[in-house]
Coordinates of C-alpha atoms and ligand atoms in Angstrom, one line a residue:
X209 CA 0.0 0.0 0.0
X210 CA 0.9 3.8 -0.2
X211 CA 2.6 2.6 -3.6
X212 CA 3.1 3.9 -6.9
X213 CA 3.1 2.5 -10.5
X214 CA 6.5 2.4 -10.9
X215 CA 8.0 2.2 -7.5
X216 CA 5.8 -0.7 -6.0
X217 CA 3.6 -1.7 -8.5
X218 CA 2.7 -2.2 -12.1
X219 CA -0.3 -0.3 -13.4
X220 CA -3.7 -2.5 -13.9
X221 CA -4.1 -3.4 -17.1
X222 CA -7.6 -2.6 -17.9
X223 CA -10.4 -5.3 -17.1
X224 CA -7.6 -7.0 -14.5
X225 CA -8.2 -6.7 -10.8
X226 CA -5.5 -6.7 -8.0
X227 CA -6.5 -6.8 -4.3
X228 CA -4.3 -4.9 -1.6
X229 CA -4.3 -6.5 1.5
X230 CA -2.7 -3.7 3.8
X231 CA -2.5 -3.2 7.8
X232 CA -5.0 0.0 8.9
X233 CA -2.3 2.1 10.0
X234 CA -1.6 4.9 10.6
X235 CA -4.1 5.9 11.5
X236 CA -6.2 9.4 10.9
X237 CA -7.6 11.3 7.8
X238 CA -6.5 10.3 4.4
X239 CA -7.1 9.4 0.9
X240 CA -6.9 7.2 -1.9
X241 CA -6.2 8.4 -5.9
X242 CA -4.9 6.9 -9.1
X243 CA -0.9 7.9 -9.4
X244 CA -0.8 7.0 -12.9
X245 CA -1.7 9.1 -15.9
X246 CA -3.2 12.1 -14.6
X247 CA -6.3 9.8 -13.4
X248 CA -7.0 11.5 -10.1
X249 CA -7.3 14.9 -12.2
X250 CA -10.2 13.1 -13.8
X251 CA -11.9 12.0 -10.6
X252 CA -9.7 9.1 -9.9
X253 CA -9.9 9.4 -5.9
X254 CA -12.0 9.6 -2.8
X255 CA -11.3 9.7 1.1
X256 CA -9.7 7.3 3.3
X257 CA -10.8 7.4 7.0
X258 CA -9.2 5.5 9.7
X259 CA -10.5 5.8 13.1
X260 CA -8.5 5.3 16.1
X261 CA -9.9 2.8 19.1
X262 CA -8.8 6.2 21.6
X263 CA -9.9 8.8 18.9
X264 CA -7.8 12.2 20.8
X265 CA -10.3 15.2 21.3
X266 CA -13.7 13.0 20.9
X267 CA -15.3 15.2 23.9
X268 CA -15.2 18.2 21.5
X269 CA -17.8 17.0 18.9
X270 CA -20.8 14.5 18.1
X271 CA -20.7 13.7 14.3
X272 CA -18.6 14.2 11.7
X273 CA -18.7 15.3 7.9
X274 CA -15.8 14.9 4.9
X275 CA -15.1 18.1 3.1
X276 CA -13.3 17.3 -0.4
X277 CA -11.9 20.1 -2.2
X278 CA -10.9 19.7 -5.9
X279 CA -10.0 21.5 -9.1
X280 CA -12.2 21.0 -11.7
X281 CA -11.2 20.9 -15.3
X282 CA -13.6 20.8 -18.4
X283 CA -11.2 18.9 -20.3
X284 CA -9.7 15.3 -19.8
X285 CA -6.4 15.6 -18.1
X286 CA -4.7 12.9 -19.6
X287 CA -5.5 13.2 -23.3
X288 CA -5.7 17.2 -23.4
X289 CA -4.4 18.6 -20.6
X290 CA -0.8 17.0 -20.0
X291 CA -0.1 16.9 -23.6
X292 CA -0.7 20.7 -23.4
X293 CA 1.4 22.0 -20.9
X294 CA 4.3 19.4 -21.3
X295 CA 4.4 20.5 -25.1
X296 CA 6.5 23.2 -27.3
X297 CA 3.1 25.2 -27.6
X298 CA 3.6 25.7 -23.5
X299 CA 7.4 27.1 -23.4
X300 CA 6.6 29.2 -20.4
X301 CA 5.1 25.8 -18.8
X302 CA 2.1 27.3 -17.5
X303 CA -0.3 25.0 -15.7
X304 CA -3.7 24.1 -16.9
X305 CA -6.1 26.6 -14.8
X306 CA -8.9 24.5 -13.5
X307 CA -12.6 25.9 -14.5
X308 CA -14.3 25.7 -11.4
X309 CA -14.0 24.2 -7.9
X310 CA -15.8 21.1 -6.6
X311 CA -16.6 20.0 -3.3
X312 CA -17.8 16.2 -2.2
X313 CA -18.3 16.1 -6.9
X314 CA -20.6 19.0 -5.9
X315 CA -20.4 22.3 -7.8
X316 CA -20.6 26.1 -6.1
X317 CA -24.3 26.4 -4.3
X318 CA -25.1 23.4 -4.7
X319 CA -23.6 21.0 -2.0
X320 CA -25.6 21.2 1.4
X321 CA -23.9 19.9 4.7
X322 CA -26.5 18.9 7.2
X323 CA -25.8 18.9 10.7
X324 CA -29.4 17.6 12.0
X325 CA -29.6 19.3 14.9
X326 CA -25.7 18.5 16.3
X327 CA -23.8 21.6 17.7
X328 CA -20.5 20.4 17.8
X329 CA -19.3 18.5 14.1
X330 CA -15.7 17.5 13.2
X331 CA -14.9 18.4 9.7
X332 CA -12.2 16.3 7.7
X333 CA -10.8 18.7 4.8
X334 CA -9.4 16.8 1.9
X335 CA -7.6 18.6 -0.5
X336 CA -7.7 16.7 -3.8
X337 CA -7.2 19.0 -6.1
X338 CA -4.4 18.5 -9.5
X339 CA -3.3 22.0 -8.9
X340 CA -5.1 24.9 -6.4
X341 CA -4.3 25.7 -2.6
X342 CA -7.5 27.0 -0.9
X343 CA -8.3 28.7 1.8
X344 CA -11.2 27.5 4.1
X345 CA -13.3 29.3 6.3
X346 CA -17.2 28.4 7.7
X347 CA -18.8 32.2 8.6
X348 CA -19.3 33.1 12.1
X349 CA -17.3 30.4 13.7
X350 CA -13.9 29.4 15.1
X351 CA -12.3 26.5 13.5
X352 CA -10.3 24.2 16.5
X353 CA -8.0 22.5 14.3
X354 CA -7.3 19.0 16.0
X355 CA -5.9 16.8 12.9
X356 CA -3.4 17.7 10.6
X357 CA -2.8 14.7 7.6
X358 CA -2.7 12.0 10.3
X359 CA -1.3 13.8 13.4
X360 CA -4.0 14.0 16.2
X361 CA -3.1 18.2 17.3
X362 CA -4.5 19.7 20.8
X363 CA -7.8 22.1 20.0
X364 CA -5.7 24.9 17.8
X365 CA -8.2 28.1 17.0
X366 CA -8.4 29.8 14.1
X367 CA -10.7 32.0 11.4
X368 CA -9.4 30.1 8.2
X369 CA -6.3 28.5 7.3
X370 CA -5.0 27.3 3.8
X371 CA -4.8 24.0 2.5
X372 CA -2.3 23.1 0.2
X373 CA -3.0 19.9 -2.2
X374 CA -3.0 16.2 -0.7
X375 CA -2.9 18.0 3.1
X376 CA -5.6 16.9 5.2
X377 CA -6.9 18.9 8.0
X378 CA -9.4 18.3 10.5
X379 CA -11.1 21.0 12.9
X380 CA -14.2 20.5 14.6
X381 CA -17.0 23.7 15.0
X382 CA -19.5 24.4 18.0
X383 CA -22.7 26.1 16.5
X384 CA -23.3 27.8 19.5
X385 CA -20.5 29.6 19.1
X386 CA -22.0 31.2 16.0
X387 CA -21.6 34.7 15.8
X388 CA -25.1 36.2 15.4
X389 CA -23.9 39.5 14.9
X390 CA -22.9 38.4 11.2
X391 CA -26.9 38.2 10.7
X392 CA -28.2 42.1 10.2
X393 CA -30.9 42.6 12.4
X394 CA -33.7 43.3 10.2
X395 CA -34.0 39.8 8.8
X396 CA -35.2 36.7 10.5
X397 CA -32.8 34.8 12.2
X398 CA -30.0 31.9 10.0
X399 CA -30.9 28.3 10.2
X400 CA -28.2 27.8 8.1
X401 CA -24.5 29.1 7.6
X402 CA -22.0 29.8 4.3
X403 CA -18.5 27.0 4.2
X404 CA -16.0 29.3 1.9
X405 CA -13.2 27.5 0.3
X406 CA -11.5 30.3 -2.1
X407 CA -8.7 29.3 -4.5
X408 CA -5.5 30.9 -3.5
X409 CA -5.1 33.1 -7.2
X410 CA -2.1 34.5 -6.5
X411 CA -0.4 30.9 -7.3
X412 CA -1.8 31.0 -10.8
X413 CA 0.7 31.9 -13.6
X414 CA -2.1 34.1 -15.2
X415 CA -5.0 36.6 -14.3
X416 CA -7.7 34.2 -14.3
X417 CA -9.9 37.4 -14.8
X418 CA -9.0 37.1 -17.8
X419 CA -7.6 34.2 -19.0
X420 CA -8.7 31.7 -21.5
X421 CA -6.7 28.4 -22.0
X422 CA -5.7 28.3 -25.1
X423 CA -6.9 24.8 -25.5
X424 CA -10.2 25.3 -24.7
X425 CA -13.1 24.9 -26.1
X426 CA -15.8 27.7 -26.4
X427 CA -18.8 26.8 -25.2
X428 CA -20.8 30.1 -25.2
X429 CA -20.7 33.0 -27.2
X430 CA -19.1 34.2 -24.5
X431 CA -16.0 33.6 -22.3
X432 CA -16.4 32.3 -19.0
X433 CA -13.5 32.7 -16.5
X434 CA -12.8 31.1 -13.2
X435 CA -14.3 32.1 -10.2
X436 CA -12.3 31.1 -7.0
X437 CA -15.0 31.7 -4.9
X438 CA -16.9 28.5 -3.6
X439 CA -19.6 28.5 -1.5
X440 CA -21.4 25.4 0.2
X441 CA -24.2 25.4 3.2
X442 CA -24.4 24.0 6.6
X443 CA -27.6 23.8 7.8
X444 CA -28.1 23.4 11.5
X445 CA -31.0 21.1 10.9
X446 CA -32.2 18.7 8.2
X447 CA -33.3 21.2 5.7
X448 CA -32.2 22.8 2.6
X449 CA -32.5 26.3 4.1
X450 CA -30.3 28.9 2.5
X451 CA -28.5 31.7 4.5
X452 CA -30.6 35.0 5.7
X453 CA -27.6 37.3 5.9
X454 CA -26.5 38.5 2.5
X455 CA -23.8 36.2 0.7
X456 CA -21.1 38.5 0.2
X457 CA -21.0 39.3 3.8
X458 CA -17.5 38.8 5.0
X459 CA -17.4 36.3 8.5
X460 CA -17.0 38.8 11.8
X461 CA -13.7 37.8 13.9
X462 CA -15.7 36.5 16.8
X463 CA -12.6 33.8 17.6
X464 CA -9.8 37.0 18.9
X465 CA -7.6 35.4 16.1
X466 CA -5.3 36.4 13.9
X467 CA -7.8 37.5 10.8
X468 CA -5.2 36.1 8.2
X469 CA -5.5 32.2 7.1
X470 CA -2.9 30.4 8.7
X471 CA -0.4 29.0 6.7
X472 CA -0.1 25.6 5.1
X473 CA 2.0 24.2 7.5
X474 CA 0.1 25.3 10.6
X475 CA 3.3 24.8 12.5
X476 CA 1.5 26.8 15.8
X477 CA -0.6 23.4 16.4
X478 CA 1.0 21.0 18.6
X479 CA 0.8 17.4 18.3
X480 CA -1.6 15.8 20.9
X481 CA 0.7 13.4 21.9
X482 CA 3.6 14.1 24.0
X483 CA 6.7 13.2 21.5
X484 CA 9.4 14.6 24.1
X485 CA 13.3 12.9 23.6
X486 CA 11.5 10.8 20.7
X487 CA 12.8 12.9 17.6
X488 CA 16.5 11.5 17.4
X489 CA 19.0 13.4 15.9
X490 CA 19.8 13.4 12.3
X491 CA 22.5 11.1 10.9
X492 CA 22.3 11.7 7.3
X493 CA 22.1 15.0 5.1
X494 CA 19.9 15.5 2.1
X495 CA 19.6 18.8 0.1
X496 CA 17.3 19.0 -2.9
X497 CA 17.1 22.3 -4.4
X498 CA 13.8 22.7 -6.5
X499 CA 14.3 24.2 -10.4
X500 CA 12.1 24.8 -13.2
X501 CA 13.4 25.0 -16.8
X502 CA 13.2 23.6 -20.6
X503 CA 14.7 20.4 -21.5
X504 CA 16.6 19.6 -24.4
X505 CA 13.7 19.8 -26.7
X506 CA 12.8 23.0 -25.1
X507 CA 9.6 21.4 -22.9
X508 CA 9.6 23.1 -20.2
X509 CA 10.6 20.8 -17.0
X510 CA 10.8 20.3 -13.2
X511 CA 13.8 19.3 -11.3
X512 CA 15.4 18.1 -8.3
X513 CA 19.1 18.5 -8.2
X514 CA 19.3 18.6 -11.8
X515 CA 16.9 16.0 -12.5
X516 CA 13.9 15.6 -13.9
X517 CA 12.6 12.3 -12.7
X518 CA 11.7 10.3 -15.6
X519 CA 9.1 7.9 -14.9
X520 CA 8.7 6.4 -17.8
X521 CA 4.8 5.5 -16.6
X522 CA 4.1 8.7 -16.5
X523 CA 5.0 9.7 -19.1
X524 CA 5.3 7.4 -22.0
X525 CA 7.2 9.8 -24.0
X526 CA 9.9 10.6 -21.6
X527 CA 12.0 7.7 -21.4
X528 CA 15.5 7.9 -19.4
X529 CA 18.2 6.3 -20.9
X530 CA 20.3 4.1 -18.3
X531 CA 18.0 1.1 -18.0
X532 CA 19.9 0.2 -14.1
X533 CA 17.0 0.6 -11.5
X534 CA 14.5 2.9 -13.6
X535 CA 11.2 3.5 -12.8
X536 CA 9.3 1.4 -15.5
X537 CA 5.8 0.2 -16.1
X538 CA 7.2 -3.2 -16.1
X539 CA 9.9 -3.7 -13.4
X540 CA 9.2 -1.6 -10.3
X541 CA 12.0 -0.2 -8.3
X542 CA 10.4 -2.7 -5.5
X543 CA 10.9 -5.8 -7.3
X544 CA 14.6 -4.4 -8.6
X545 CA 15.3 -4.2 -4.6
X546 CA 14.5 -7.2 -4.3
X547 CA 16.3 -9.0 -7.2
X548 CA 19.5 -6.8 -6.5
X549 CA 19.7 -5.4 -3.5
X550 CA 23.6 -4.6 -3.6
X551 CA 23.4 -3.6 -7.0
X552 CA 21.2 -1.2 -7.7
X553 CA 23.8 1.3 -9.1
X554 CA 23.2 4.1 -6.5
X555 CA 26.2 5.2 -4.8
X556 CA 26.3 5.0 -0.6
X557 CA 26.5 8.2 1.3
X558 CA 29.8 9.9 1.3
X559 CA 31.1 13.0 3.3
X560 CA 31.2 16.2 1.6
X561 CA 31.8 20.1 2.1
X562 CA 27.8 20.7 2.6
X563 CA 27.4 19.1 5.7
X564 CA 28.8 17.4 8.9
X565 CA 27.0 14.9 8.3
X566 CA 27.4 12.0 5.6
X567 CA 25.6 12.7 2.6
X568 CA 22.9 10.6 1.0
X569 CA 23.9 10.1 -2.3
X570 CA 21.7 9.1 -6.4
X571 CA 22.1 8.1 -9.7
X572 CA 21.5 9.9 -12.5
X573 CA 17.3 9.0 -12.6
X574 CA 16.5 10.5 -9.0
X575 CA 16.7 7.6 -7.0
X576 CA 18.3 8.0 -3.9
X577 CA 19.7 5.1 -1.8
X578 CA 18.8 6.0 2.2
X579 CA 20.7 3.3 4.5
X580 CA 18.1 1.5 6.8
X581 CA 17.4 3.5 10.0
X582 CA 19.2 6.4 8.8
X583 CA 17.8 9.8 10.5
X584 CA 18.0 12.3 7.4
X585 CA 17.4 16.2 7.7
X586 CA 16.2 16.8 4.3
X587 CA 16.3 20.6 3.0
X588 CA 13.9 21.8 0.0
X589 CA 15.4 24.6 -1.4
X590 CA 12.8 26.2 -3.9
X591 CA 14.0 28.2 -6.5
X592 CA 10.5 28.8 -7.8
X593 CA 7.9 31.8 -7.3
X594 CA 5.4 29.7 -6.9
X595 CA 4.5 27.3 -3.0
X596 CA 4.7 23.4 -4.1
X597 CA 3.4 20.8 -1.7
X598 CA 5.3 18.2 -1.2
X599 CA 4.4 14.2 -0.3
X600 CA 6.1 11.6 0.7
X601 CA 4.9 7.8 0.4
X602 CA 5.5 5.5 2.8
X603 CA 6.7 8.2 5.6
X604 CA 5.6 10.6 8.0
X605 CA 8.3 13.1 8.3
X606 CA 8.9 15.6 11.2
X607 CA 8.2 19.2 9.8
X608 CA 11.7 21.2 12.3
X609 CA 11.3 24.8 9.9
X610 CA 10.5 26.6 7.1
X611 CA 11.5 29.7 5.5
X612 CA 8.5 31.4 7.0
X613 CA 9.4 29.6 10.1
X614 CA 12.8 29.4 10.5
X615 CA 12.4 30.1 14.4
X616 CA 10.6 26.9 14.8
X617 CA 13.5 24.7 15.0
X618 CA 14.1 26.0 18.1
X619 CA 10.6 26.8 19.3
X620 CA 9.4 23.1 19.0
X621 CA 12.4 21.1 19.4
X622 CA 11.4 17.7 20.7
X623 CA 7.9 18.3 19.9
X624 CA 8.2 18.8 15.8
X625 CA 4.9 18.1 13.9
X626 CA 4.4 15.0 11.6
X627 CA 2.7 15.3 8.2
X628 CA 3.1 13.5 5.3
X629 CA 2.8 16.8 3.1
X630 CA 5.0 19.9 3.6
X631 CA 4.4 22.9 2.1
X632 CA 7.6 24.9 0.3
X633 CA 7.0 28.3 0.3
X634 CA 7.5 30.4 -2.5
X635 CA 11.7 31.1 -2.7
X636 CA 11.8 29.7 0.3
X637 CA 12.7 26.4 1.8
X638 CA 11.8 23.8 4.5
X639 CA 13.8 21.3 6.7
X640 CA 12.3 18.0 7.2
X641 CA 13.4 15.1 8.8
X642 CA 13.0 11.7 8.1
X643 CA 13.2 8.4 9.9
X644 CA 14.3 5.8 7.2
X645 CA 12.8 2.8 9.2
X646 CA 10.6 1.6 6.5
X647 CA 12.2 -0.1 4.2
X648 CA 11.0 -0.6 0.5
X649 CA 10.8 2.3 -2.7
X650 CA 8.7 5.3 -1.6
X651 CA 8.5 8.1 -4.0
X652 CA 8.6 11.8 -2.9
X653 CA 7.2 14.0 -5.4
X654 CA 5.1 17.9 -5.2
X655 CA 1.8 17.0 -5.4
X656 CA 0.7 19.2 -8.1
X657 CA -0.2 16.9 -10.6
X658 CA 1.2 18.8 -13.3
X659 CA 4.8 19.1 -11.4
X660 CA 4.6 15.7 -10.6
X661 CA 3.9 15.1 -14.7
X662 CA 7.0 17.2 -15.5
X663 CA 9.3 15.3 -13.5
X664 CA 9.3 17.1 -9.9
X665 CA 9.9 14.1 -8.1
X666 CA 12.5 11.2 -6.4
X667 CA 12.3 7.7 -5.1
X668 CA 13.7 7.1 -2.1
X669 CA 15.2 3.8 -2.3
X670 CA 15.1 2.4 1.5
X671 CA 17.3 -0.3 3.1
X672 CA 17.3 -3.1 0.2
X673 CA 18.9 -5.5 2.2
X674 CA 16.1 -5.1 5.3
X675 CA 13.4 -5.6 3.3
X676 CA 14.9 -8.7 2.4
X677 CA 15.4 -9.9 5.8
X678 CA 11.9 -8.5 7.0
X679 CA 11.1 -11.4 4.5
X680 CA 9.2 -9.0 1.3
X681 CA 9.0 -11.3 -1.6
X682 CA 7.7 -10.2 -4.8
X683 CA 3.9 -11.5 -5.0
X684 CA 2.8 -13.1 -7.7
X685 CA 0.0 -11.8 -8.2
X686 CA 2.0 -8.4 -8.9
X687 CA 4.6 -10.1 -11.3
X688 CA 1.5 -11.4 -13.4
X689 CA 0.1 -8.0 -13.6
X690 CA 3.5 -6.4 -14.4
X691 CA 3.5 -9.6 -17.4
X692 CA 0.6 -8.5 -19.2
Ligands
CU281 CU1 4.8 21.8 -7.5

């Protein structure tokens, strides 16, 4: 589980089926999607929920609902949009713009979340989205943040935050803390309350006031242009009832926060669990510095260190040369582990000028080899104007500072938060560390899907020779699949 085609798996050929037999853990808000061909931009996904036997901060709430946010596109991602913006007709390599925002497959003014008569509800926000970081706010009413990906936080207030794609956040609401004075007092009292997600714009490479794609296709006589302004209803009973107060009314600061979104890292929040003297100390060094650029036949290209990781699944047209442990459709970097564990052709760390510590070390495809058990610091260094969210498989990783953080480090040390996404701000960079004690080929990629398309990722290559001896055999149920 947590795999990838390429890394763990081979893709399903259509009409084949292949059952994943996988431990519920951890556990915590998450999420399941296609990771090959652009098929979660097409819908490919839906959440994953695992509840806890002790579910942490239970007392504050008595139901729960799911929130997915996602970018909608008009056109097919993989036949359309991909070929677009990895294509000589995109030099600048500007992202397909989504055309509206979805919620729960539900368009603007149209989804209604019911609470039935509960005052206290937990909402799980899923951000699923191929490109756009929102920000999420429900009018009137504090958000207590008390998840964040799969880390249980204690009760964390707020008026909105952002959510950067593939984060999860949970924060649960009490409807008695709504603030009435956001109703004017000349019309009847709300049964019913606005949600707000609204795309971050400033990320977009255009004015989407104004923009049309230039693949599109007209569909009226006149242009229609993206509005990053989502609405959705919560309704303190069972009804459909729309808001009294007028829609464009901005939410009151009834909470004594801060009236800026938090941001995407919501490093403030502190785990729930006590992780004091737990966080050893880093034994390994890892810097990947984050480029964009054209390649060779002036595409325009993502890169880590220099490379742009070629998965050759996905991507069919951008095939790496040196066929020693490649990504493939056919031979995953798992099953190469496992046939050659000592000769996978990635060189061990070695000591270098950049650190004090040893340096973990690839080969020329983005696959880095990370010795079992090996504590690495990993620093992002973006050298991008835009924020890219990145994910690891396989790992939670301690989030010790960012750029707009750099004080944290200090702040939280021994209490660091866990995520499985971290958020690199724009020309700025994060520090992350990593406990390599899961052993297989897990890759680490920005989460835009389009990024991810133009090679913005690595595989990190974990402790061949322990996933041997924890006994991993290749299955051959996944060698007939990767046959056909
Ligand atoms: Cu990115």
């Amino acid at each position: 589980m947590d795999g990838a085609v390429g890394a763990t798996q081979c893709p399903i050929p259509p009409n084949t089926e292949m059952t994943y037999k996988f431990k519920a853990s951890p556990a915590g808000t998450s999420w399941y999607h296609g990771h090959f061909l652009d098929q979660y931009a097409d819908g490919l996904f839906g959440p994953l929920i695992i509840h806890r036997r002790v579910e942490p901060n239970k007392e504050h709430y008595d139901t729960e609902r799911i929130l997915m946010v996602s970018d909608w596109y008009n056109d097919v991602a993989r036949t359309k949009l991909s070929r677009w913006y990895l294509s000589t007709n995109n030099p600048e390599g500007i992202e397909p713009i989504p055309d509206a925002i979805i919620v729960n497959g539900k368009f603007s003014q149209s989804l209604f979340v019911k609470a039935n008569g509960a005052k206290h509800i937990r909402f799980r926000i899923i951000n699923a989205a191929a490109f756009s970081m929102y920000s999420f706010s429900i009018d009137g009413l504090p958000l207590h943040i008390i998840e964040l990906d799969q880390t249980p936080v204690k009760p964390y207030t707020v008026s909105s935050f952002v959510i950067n794609v593939a984060q999860r956040v949970s924060c649960y609401v009490n409807l008695d803390e709504f603030d009435q004075s956001l109703v004017p007092a000349e019309v009847p009292k709300t049964k019913s309350i606005y949600i707000r997600f609204r795309a971050m714009a400033d990320m977009y490479p255009v004015d989407i006031r104004s923009y049309i794609a230039p693949y599109a296709t007209p569909r009226y006589p006149y242009p229609i242009f993206f509005n990053p302004f989502y609405l959705a209803v919560l309704s303190f009973d069972s009804s459909n009832s729309l808001p009294t107060y007028p829609v464009h009314q901005e939410r009151t600061e009834s909470s004594g926060t801060d009236s800026d979104p938090e941001d995407t890292n919501i490093l403030g929040a502190r785990p729930f669990y006590r992780t004091n003297n737990r966080i050893p100390d880093a034994t390994h060094f890892l810097k990947l510095v984050i480029t964009f650029g054209p390649d060779s036949n002036n595409i325009n290209r993502a890169y880590f260190n220099g490379v742009s990781y070629g998965s050759a699944s996905n991507h069919g047209s951008h095939q790496v040369s040196n066929t020693k442990c490649v990504t493939s459709n056919k031979i995953p970097l798992l099953h190469q582990m496992a046939m050659r564990p000592n000769n996978l052709g990635i060189p061990s760390p070695i000591m270098t000028n950049a650190s004090r510590l040893p340096v973990i070390q690839s080969d020329r495809n983005g696959h880095y080899l990370f010795p079992f058990g090996a504590v690495v610091d990993i620093l992002l260094q973006n050298t991008d104007e835009g924020e890219h969210p990145f994910h690891s498989h396989g790992y939670n990783f301690w989030i010790i500072s960012t750029s707009e953080n750099p004080q944290a480090e200090n702040l939280y040390r021994g209490a660091y938060l866990q995520r499985d996404v971290v958020s690199v701000p724009a020309n700025g960079w994060v520090k992350i560390r990593l406990l390599a004690n899961n052993p297989g080929a897990w890759l680490f990629h920005c989460h835009i899907e389009w990024h991810m398309d133009a090679g913005l990722a690595a595989a990190f290559i974990v402790g061949p020779n322990a996933l041997l001896a924890q006994g991993y055999k290749i299955n051959p149920a996944h060698k007939h699949i990767c046959s056909k």
